[in-house]
Short mmCIF file of C-alpha atoms in Angstrom, two decimals:
data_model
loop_
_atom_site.label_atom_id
_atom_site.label_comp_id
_atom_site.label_asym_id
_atom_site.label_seq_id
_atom_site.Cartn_x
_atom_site.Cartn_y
_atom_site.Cartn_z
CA UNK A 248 133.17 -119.85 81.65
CA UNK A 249 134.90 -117.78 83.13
CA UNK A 250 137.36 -118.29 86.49
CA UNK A 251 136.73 -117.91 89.97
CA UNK A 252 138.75 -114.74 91.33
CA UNK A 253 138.36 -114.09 95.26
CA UNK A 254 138.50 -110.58 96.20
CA UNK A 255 141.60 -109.05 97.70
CA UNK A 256 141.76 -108.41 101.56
CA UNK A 257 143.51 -106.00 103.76
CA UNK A 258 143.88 -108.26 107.38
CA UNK A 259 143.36 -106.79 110.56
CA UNK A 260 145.42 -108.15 112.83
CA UNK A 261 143.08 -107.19 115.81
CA UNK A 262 140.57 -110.13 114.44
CA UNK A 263 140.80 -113.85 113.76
CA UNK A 264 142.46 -114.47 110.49
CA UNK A 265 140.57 -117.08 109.17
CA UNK A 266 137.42 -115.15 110.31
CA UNK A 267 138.61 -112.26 108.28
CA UNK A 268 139.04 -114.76 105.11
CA UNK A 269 135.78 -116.36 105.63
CA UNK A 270 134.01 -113.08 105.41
CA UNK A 271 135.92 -111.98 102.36
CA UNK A 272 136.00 -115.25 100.45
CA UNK A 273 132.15 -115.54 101.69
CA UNK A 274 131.64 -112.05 99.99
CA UNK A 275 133.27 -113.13 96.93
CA UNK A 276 131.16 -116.25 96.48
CA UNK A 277 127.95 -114.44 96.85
CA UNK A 278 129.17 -111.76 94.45
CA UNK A 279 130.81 -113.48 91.97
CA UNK A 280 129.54 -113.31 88.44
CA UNK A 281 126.89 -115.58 86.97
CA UNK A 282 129.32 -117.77 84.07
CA UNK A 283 131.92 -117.79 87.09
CA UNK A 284 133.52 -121.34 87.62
CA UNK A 285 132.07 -123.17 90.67
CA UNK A 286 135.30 -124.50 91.24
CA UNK A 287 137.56 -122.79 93.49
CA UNK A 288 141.21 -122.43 93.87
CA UNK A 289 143.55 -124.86 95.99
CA UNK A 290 144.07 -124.35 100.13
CA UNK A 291 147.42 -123.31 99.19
CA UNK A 292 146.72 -120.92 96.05
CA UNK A 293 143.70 -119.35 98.55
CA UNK A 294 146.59 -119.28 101.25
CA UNK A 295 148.99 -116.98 99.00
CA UNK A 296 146.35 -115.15 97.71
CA UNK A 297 145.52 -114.00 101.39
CA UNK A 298 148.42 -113.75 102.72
CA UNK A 299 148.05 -116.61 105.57
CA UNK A 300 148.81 -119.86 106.59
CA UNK A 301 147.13 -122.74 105.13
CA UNK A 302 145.97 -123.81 107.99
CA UNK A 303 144.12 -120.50 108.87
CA UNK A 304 142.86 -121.11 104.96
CA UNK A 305 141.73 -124.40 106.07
CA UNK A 306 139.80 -123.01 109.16
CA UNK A 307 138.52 -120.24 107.06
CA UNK A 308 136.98 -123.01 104.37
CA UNK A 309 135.81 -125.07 107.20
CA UNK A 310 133.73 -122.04 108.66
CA UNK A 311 131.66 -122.22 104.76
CA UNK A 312 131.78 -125.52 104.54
CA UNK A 313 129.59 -125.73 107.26
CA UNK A 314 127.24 -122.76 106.00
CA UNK A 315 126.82 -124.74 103.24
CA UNK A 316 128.26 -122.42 100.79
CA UNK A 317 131.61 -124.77 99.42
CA UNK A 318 131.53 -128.70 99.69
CA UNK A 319 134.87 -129.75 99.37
CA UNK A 320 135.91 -134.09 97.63
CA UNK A 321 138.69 -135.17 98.25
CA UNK A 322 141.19 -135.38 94.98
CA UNK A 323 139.09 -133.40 93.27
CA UNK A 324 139.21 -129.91 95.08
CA UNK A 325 136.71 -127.84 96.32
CA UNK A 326 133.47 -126.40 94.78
CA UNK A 327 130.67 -123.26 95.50
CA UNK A 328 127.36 -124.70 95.52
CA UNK A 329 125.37 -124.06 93.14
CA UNK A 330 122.46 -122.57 94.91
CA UNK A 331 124.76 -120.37 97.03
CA UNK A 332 123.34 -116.81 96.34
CA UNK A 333 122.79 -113.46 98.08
CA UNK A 334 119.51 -112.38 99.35
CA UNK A 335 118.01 -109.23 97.14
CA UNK A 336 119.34 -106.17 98.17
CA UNK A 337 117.05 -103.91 100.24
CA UNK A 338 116.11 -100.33 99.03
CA UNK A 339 115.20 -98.06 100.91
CA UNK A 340 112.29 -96.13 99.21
CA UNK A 341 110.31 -93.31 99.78
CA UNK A 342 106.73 -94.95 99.59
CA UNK A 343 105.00 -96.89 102.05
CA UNK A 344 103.82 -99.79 99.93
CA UNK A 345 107.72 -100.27 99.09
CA UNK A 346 108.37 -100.53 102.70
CA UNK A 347 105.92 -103.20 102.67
CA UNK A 348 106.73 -104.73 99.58
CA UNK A 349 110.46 -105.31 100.93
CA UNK A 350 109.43 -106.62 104.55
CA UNK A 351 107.11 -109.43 102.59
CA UNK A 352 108.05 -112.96 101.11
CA UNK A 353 109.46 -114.17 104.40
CA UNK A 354 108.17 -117.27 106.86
CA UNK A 355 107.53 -115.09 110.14
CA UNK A 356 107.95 -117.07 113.50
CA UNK A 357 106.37 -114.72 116.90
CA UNK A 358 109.21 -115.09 119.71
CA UNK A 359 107.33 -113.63 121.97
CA UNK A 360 105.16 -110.43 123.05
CA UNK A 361 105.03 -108.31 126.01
CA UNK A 362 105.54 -105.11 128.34
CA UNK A 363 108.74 -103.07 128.57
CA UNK A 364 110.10 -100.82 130.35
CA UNK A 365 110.77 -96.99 127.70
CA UNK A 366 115.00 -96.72 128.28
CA UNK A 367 117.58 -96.34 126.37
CA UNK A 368 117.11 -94.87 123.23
CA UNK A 369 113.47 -95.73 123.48
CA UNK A 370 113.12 -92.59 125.28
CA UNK A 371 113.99 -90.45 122.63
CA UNK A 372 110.79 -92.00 120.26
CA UNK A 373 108.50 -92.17 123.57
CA UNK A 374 109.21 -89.42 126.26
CA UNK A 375 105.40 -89.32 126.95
CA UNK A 376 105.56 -92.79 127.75
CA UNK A 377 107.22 -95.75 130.78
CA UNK A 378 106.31 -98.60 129.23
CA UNK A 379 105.45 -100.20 125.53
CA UNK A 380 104.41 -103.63 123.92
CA UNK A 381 107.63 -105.53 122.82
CA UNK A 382 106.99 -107.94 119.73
CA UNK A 383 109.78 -110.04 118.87
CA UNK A 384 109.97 -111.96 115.66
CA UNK A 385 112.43 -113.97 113.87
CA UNK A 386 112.01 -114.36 109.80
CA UNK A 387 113.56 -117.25 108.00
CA UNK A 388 113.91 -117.63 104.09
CA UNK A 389 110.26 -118.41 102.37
CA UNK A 390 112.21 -121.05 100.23
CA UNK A 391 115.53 -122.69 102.32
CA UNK A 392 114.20 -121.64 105.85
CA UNK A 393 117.52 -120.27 106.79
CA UNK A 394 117.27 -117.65 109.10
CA UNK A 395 117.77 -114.20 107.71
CA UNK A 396 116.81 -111.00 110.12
CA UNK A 397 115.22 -110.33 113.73
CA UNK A 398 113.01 -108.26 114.72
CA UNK A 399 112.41 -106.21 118.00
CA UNK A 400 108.84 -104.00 117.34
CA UNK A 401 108.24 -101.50 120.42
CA UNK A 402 104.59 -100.57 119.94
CA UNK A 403 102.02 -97.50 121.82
CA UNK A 404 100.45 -99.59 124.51
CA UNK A 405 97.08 -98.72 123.22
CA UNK A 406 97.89 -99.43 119.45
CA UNK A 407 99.40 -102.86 120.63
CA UNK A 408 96.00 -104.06 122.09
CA UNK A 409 94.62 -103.91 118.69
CA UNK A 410 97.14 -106.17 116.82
CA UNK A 411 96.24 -109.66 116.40
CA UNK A 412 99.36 -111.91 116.54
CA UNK A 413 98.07 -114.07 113.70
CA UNK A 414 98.50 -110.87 111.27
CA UNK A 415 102.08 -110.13 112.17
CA UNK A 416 102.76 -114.21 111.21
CA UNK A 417 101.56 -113.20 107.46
CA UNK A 418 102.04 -109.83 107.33
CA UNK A 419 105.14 -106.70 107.88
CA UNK A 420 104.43 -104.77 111.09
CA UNK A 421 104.24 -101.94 108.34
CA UNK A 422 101.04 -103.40 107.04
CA UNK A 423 99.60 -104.09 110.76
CA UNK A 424 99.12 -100.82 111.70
CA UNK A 425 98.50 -99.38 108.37
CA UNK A 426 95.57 -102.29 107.41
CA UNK A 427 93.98 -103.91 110.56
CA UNK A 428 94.84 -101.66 113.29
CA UNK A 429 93.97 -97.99 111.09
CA UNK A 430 97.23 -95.79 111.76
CA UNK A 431 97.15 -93.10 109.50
CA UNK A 432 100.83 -93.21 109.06
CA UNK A 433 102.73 -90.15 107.99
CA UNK A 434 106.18 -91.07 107.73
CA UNK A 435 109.29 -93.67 108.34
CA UNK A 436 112.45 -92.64 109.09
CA UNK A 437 115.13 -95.14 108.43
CA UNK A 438 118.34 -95.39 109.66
CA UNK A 439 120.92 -98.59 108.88
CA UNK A 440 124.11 -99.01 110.53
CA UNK A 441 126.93 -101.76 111.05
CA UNK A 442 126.92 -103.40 114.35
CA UNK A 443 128.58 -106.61 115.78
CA UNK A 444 126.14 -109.75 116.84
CA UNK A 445 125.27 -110.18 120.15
CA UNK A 446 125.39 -113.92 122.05
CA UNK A 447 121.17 -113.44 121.32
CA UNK A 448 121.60 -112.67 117.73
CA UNK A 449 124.40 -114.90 116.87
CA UNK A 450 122.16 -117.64 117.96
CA UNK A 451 118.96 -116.63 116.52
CA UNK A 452 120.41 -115.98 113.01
CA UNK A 453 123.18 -118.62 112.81
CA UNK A 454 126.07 -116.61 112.96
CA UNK A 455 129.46 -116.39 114.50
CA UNK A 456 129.37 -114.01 117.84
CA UNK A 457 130.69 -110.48 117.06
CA UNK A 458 130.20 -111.35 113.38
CA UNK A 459 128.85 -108.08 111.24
CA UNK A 460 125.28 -107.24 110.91
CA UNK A 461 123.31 -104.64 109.86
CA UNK A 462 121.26 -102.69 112.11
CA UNK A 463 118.02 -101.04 110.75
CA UNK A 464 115.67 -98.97 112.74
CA UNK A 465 112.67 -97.84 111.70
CA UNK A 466 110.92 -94.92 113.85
CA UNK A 467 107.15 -95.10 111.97
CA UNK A 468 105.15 -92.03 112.80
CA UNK A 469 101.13 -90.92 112.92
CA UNK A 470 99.30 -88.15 111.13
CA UNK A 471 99.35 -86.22 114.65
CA UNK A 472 103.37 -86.47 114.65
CA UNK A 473 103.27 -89.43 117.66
CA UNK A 474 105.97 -91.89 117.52
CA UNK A 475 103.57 -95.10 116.99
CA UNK A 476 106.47 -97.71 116.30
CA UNK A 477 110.03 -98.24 116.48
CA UNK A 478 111.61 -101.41 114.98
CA UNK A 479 114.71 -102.88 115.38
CA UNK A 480 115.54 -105.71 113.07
CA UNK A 481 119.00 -107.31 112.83
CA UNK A 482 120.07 -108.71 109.47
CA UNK A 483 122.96 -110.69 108.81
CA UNK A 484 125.54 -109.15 107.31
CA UNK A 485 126.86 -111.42 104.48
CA UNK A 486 123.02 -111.69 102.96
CA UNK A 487 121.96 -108.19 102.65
CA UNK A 488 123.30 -104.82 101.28
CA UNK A 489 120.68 -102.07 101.61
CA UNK A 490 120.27 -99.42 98.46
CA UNK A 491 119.01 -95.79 98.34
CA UNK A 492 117.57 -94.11 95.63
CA UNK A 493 117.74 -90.44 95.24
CA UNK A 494 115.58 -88.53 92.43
CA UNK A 495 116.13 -84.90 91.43
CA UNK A 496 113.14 -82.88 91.65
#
């Protein structure tokens, strides 16, 4: 077996410390190799290793204690957990089904539904259009129930009056409006980007407030070239790492 080695850190002294080790040591966890030791190295070996005080080491193993990624006995020292793991990466293929494929295997929960006003950057997607449908959605893991992404799905008024809210509980939004509502779709275009978390996402996916994310939005398109769907789904940042595959011709 080998030992547990936490990846090194370059501090910026513009954020919290121990927020800064958190994220790293959190990253280092998740990635660390399968015959790793579970058992991690002493508040004041962590402390050197960092750079920091041992009580910003302290603060920083308090912050995944409470994740439930470390438990931590006294005398004996502290430990990862055994079932602490990483979420499967997202790719980001050129195929439909794939799209769906990746959106599935997650408990759905419908936040709510309704009008909106087009603004924003809405307007780019919808400049024929004042208002859309707004379907909000939070999805938790299918097997721990710990929330993962959120979703924000603004929909064509007259392609929203066909969706059935009971479908979007089982099903991707992809496979909505491709299966029971009919849209011929043409194409996805997908763009991912690091943001911080908002007061609403924070709460909604368990996270510190201004912690990263990753932002994806997903502009799905008809067979006449209409803008049908834009989502807006905000995954946390320490459970997901997005992949792109590029073939030559």
């Amino acid at each position: 077996m080998t030992a547990f080695a936490p990846d090194s850190l370059v501090l910026n002294r513009k954020l919290p410390l121990w927020y800064q080790v958190s994220q790293s040591l959190r990253a280092s966890i998740l990635g660390r190799a399968p015959d790793a030791s579970l058992r991690l190295p002493t508040e004041e070996q962590l402390a050197a290793h960092y750079g920091v005080s041992v009580l910003t080491m302290r603060q920083a193993l308090k912050e995944l204690e409470a994740e439930g990624l470390i438990s931590r006995h006294r005398r004996r020292g502290t430990f990862i957990e055994p079932g602490a793991r990483r979420s499967a990466p997202r790719r980001l293929l050129g195929s439909i089904d794939a799209i769906v494929a990746q959106q599935s295997g997650e408990r759905t929960t419908i936040l709510g539904h309704g009008e909106d006003k087009v603004h924003g950057e809405l307007a780019e997607h919808f400049p024929d259009l004042t208002q859309v449908v707004t379907f909000r959605r939070l999805r938790c893991d299918g097997e721990s129930g710990e929330p993962t992404n959120w979703a924000e799905n603004a929909v064509r008024p007259e392609v929203a009056a066909r969706i059935d809210l009971a479908d979007l509980e089982r099903w991707p939004m992809t496979k909505v409006l491709r299966d029971a509502v009919g849209v011929r779709i043409s194409r996805i275009t997908d763009t991912v980007e690091a943001r911080l978390a908002d007061p609403e996402t924070a709460e909604l996916l368990n996270v510190p407030l201004l912690s990263p994310i990753l932002h994806y939005t997903g502009v799905t398109y008809d067979e006449d070239g209409r803008v049908v769907d834009v989502a807006r789904i905000r995954y946390r940042g320490d459970r997901f790492s997005f992949t792109v595959t590029v073939e030559a011709d």
